Coordinates of C-alpha atoms in Angstrom, one line a residue:
X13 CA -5.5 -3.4 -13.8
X14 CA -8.8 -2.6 -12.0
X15 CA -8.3 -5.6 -10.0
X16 CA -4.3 -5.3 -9.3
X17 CA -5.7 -1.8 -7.9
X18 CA -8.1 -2.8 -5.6
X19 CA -10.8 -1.6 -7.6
X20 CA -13.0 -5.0 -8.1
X21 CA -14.1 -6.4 -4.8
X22 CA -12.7 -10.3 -4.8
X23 CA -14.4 -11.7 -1.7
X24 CA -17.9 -12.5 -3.6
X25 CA -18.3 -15.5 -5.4
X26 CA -18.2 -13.6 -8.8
X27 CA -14.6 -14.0 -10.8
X28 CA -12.6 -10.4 -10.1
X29 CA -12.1 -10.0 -14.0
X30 CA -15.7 -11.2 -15.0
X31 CA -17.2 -8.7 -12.4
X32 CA -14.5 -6.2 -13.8
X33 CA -16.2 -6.7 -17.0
X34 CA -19.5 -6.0 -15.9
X35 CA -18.9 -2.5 -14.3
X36 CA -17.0 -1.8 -17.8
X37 CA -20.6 -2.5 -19.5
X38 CA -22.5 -0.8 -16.8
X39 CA -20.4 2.3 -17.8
X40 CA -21.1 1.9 -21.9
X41 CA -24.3 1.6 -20.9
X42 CA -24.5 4.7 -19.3
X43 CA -23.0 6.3 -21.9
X44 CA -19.5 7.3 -19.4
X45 CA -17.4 5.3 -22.0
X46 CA -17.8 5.2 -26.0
X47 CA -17.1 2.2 -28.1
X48 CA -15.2 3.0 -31.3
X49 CA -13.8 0.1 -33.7
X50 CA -15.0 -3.4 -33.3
X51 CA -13.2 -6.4 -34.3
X52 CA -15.3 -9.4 -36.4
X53 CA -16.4 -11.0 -33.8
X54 CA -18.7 -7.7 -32.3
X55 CA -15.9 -6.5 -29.6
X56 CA -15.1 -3.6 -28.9
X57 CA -11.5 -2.6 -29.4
X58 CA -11.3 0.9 -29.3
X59 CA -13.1 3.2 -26.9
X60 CA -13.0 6.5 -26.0
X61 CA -14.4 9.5 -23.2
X62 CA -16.0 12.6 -24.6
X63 CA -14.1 15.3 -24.2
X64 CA -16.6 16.7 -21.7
X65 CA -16.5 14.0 -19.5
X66 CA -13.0 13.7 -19.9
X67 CA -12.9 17.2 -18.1
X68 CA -15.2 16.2 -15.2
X69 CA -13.2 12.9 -14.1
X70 CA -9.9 15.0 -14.5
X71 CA -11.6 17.9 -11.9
X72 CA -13.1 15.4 -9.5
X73 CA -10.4 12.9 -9.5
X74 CA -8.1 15.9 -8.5
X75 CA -11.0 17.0 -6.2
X76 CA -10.8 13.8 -4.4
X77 CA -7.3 13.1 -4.8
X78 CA -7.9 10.0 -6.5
X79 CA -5.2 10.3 -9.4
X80 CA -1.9 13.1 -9.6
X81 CA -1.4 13.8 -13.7
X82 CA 1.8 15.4 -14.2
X83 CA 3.0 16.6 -18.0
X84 CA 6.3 15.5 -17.8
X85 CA 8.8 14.0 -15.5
X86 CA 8.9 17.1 -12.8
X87 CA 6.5 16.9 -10.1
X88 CA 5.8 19.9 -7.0
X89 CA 5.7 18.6 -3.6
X90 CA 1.8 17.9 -2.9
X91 CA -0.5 19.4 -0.3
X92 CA -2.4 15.4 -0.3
X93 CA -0.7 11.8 0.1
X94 CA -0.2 11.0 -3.8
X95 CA -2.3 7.6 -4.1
X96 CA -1.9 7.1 -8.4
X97 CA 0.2 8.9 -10.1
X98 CA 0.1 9.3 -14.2
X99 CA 3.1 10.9 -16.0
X100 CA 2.5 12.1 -19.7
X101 CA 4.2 13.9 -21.9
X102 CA 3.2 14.9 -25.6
X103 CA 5.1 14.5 -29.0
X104 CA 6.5 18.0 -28.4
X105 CA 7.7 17.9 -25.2
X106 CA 9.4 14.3 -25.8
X107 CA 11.4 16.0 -28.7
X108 CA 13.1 18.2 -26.4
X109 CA 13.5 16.0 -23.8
X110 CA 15.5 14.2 -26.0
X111 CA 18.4 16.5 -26.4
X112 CA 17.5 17.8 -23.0
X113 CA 19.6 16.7 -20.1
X114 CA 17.2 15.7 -17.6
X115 CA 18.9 14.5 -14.7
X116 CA 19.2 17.2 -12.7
X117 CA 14.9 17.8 -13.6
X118 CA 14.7 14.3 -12.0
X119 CA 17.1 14.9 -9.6
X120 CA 14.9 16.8 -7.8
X121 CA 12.1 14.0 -7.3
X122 CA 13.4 11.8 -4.6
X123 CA 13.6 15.2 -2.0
X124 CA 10.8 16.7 -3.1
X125 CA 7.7 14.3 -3.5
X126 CA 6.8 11.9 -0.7
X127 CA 6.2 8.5 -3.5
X128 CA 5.7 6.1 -0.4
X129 CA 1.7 6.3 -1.0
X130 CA 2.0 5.4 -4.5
X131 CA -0.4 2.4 -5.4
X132 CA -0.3 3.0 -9.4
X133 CA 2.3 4.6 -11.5
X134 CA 1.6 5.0 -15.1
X135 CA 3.9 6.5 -17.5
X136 CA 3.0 7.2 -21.0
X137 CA 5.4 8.9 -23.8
X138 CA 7.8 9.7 -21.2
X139 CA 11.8 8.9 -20.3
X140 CA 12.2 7.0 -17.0
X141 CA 15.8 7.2 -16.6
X142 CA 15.6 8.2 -13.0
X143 CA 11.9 7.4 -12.3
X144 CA 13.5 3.8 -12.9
X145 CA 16.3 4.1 -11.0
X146 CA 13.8 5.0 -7.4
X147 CA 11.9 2.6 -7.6
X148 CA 12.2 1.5 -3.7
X149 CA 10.6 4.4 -3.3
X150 CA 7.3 3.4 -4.1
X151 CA 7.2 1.0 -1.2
X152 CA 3.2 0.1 -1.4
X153 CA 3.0 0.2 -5.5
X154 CA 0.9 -2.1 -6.6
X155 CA 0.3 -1.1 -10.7
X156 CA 3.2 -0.1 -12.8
X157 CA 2.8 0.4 -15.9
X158 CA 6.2 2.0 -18.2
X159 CA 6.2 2.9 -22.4
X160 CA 9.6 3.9 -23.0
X161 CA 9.4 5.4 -27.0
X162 CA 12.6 7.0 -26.2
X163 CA 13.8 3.5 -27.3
X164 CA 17.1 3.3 -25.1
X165 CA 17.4 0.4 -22.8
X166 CA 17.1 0.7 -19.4
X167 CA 17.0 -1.6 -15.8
X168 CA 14.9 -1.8 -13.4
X169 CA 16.7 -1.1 -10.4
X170 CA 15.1 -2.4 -7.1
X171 CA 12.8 -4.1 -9.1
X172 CA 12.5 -6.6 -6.4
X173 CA 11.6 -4.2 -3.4
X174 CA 8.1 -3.8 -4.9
X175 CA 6.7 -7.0 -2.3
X176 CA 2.8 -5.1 -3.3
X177 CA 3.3 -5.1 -6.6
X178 CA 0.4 -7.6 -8.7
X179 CA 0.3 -5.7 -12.3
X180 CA 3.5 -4.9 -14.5
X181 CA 3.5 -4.3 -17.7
X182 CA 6.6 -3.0 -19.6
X183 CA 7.0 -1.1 -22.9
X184 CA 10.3 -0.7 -24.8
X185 CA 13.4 -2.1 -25.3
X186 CA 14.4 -4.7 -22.8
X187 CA 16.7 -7.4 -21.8
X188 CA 16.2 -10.5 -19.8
X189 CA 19.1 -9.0 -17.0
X190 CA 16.6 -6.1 -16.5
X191 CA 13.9 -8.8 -15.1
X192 CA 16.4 -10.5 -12.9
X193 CA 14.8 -9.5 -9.6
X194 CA 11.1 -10.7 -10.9
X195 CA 10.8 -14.0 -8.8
X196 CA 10.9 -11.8 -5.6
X197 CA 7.1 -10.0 -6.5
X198 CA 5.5 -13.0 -4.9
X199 CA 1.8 -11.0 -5.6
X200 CA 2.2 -10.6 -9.0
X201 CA -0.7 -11.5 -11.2
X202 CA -0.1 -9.8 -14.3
X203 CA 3.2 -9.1 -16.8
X204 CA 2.9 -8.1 -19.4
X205 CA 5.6 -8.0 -22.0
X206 CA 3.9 -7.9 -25.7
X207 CA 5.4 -4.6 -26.7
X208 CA 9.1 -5.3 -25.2
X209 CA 12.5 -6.4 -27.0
X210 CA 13.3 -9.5 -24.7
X211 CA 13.7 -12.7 -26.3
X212 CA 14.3 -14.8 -23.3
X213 CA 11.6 -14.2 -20.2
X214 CA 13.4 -15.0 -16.7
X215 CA 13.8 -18.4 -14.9
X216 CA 12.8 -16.8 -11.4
X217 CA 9.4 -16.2 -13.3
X218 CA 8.5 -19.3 -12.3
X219 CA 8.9 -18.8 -8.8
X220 CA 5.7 -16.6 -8.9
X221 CA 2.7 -18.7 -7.7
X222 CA 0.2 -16.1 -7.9
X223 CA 0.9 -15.4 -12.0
X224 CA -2.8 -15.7 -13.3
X225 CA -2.0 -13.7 -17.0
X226 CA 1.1 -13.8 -18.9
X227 CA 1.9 -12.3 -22.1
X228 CA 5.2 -12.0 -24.1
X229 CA 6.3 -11.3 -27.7
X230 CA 6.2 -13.6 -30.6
X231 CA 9.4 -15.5 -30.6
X232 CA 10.7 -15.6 -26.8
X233 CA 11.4 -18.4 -24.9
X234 CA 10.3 -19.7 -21.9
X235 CA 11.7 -21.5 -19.0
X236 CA 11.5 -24.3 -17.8
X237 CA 9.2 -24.8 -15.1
X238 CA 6.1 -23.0 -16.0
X239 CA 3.6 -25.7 -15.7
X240 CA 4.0 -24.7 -11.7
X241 CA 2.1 -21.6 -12.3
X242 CA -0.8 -23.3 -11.1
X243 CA -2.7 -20.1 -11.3
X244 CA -2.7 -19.2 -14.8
X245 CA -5.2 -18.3 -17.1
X246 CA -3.5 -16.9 -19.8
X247 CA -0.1 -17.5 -21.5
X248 CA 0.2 -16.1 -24.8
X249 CA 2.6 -17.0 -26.6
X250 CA 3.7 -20.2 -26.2
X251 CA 6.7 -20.9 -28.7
X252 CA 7.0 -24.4 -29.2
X253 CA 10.3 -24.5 -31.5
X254 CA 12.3 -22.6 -28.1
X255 CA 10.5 -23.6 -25.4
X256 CA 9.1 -27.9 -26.4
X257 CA 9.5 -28.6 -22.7
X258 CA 6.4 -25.9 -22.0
X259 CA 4.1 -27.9 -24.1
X260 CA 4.8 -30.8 -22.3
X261 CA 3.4 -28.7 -18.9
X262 CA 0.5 -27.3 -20.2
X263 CA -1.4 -30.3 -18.8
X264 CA -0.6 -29.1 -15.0
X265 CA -2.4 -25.4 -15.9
X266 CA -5.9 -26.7 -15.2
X267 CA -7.3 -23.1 -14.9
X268 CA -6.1 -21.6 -18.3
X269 CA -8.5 -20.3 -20.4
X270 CA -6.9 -18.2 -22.9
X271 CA -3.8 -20.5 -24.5
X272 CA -1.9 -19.0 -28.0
X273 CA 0.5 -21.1 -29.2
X274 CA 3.1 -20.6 -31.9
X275 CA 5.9 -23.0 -34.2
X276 CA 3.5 -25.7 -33.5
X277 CA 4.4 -28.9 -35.5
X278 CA 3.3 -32.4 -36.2
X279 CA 5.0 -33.7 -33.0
X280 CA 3.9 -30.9 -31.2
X281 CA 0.3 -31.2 -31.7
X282 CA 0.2 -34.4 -30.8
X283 CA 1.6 -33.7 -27.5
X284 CA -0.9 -30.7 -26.9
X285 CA -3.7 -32.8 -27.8
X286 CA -2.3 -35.8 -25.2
X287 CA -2.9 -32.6 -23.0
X288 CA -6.4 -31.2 -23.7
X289 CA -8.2 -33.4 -21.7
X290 CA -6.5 -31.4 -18.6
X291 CA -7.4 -28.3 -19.9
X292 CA -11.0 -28.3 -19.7
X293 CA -11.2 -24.4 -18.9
X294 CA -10.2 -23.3 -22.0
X295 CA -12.0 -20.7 -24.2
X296 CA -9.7 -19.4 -26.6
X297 CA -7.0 -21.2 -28.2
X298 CA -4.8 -19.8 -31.0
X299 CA -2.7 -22.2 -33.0
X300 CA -0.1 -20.9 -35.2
X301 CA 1.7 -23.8 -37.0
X302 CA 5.3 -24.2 -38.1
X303 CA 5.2 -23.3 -41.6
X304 CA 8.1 -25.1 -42.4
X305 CA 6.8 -28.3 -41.2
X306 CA 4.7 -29.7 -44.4
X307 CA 2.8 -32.3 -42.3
X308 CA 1.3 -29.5 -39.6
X309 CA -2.2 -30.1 -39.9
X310 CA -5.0 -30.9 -37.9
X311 CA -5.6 -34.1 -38.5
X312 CA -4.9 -36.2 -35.8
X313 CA -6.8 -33.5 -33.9
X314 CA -9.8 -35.1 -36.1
X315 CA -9.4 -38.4 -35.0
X316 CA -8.3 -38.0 -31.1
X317 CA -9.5 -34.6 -30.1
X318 CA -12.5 -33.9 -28.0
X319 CA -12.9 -30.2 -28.3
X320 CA -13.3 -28.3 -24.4
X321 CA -16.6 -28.1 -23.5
X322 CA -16.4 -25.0 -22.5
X323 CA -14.3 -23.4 -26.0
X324 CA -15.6 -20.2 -27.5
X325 CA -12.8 -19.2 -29.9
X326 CA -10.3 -21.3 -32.0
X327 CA -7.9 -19.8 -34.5
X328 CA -5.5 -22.1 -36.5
X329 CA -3.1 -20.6 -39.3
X330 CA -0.4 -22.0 -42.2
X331 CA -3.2 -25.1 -40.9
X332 CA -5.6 -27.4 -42.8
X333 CA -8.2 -30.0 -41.8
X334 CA -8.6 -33.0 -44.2
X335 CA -11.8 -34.5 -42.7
X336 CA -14.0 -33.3 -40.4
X337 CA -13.8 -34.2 -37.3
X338 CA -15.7 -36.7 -35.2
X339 CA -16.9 -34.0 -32.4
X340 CA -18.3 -31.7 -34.8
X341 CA -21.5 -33.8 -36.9
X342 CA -22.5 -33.0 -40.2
X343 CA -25.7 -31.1 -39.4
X344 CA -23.6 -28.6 -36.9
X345 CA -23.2 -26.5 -40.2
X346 CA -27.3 -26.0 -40.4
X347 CA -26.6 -25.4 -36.3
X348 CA -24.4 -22.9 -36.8
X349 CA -26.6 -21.2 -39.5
X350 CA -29.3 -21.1 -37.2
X351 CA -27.8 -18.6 -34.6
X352 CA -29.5 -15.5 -34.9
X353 CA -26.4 -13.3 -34.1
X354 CA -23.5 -15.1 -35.7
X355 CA -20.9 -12.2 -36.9
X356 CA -18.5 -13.9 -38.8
X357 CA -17.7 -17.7 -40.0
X358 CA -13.5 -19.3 -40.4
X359 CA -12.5 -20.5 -43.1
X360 CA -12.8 -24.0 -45.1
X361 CA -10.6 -25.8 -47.3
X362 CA -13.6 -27.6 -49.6
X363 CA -13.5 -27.3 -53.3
X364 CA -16.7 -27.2 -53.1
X365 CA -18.9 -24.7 -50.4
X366 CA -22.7 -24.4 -50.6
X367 CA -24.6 -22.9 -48.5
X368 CA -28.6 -23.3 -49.0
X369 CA -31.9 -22.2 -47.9
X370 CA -31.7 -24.7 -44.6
X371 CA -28.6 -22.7 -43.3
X372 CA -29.9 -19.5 -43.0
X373 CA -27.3 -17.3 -41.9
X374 CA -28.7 -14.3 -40.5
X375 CA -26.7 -11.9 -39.2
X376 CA -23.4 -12.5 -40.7
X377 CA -21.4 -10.3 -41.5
X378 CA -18.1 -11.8 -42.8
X379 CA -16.9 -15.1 -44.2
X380 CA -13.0 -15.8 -44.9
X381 CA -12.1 -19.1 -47.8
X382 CA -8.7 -20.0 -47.0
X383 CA -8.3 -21.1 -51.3
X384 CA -8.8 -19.2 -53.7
X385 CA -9.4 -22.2 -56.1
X386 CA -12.8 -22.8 -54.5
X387 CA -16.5 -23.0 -55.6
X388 CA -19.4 -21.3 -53.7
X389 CA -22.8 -21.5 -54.2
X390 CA -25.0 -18.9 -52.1
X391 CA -28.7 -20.2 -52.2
X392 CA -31.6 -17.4 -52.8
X393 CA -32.3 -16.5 -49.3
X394 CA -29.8 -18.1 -47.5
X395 CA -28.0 -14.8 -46.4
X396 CA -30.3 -12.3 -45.9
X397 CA -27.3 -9.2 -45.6
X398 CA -24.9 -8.6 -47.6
X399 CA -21.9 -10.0 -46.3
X400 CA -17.8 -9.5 -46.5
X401 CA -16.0 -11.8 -48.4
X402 CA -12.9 -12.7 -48.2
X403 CA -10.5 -14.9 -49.9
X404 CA -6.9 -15.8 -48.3
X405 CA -4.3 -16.2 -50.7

């Protein structure tokens, strides 16, 4: 979003999002933003403002006239251009907007508030009936960003009119005819669709050249075509069971490096691994397998696969390994027991795990068994903390 806003300077040499990152840490690290919950691997996932710095950006931001927040969807004409504008609304207030008729509150908008300055609009636990409906309003938008709990379905009207827009990201219930006009936002890098209805994303999607992230529910096909999005670096998720043709195209998306794929079977696999070789960006794959296929496994991934060199994550479920494979040698366990800040180890389907003085785990912190018909041996000293452990039944 930082970049979509204009935020993160892109004419250095540095990647946008990795610089994006950076300032992120430069601001933990001055204590401007809190980390809360962590996930196994040591990122954060939750975060937070104190309350009194919370107070501070709200007052300068409105000295500056960098952000307009308005609890709920009437707004009063503004003294200042409105550059981003964030609508919330609390529980309360959406319970009687429900059995409220708000037209003519929104009625008044469109006369009212000059929205042809808008560069972000952000709506959070809000209706957007007629915020929806004038949207060629916001001629220079280039962030939108809709949650629709009120969980009636609604179209985007004018969709297509937003030529600036480069983030979307959509919240609710949703139809593919509600994305018709998609292929027309030519500058858009990000869509977002996790938390959506759809089950079918848009053939004009693939129309959009400058797509670099692209995320949609569990179960939702894709068109055909996507393997011209020559500018993506992450697709999540890629159903293989709707959309087999995909796979086949993953070899022409040389800059992706976050790939999760889903209803992956036997056939499947070995497509994806005819297409690794392409794929030499990638860092994090996620492979969820067809349960219903009883011969998904990794095994010819054992025999043919040469892992990316430059992979730092790879998840595999309803999944098992029968040998291990060529690219990773029998001492890479003593390797991997060396590393002074490993958080957490996968799984293994041995009947037998040990686990001795030479692999001195250090820091870790949690270990998952994917049988429960499995035994461990711990050797005196081999994990110095006490660790979470896990079996997956």
């Amino acid at each position: 979003m930082w970049v979509a806003e204009g935020l993160v300077d892109e004419k250095g040499r540095e990647n946008p999002y990795e610089l994006g990152k950076r300032y992120f840490n430069e601001l933990v690290n001055r204590n401007m933003i809190m980390l809360g919950d962590f996930d196994e691997l040591g990122s954060a996932i939750v975060c937070h403002i104190h309350d009194m710095i919370f107070d501070l950006l709200i007052s300068l931001s409105a000295q500056e006239n960098f952000v307009t927040i308005s609890q709920g969807p009437q707004l009063t004409p503004q003294a200042c251009k409105i550059r981003r504008l964030s609508l919330q609304c609390d529980d309360e207030q959406q319970k009687i907007q429900e059995y409220e008729d708000e037209d003519d509150q929104q009625a008044m908008l469109a006369s009212n508030v000059d929205m042809s300055h808008v560069r972000s609009l952000i709506g959070c636990k809000i209706r957007f009936k007629k915020w929806i409906q004038q949207l060629s309003m916001f001629s220079v938008l280039r962030v939108l960003s809709l949650e629709n709990y009120s969980r009636k379905r609604y179209h985007l009207k004018d969709l297509g009119t937003l030529k600036h827009l480069r983030f979307l990201l959509l919240r609710g219930e949703l139809e593919t005819k509600h994305l018709e006009e998609i292929g027309k936002l030519q500058l858009l890098r990000t869509l977002d669709l996790r938390k959506t209805s759809i089950h079918e994303v848009p053939s004009s999607i693939v129309q959009l050249r400058k797509l670099e992230h692209l995320y949609v529910p569990y179960r939702v096909k894709l068109p055909d075509g996507i393997g011209n999005l020559r500018s993506l670096r992450e697709l999540w998720w890629l159903d293989v069971d709707l959309s087999p043709k995909t796979l086949a195209e993953l070899g022409n998306l040389t800059d992706l490096s976050v790939l999760s794929i889903c209803y992956l079977d036997e056939s499947g696999l070995r497509t994806f691994v005819q297409r690794m070789p392409n794929l030499g960006n990638l860092r994090s794959l996620t492979v969820d397998f067809d349960m219903n296929d009883e011969m998904s496994s990794l095994e010819c991934m054992s025999n043919r696969w040469v892992g990316p060199a430059r992979l730092q994550s790879f998840d595999s479920y309803f999944s098992s390994i029968p040998q291990v494979p060529r690219w990773l040698r029998q001492d890479d366990l003593q390797l991997l027991g060396a590393l002074p800040l490993l958080r957490c180890a996968g799984d293994t389907n041995e009947r037998r795990f040990v686990i001795g003085v030479d692999q001195h785990f250090r820091s870790l912190a949690k270990f998952k068994f994917a049988q429960y018909e499995i035994f461990t041996i711990f050797a005196e000293g081999a994990m110095p903390k006490e660790i979470c452990y896990s079996i997956l039944e």
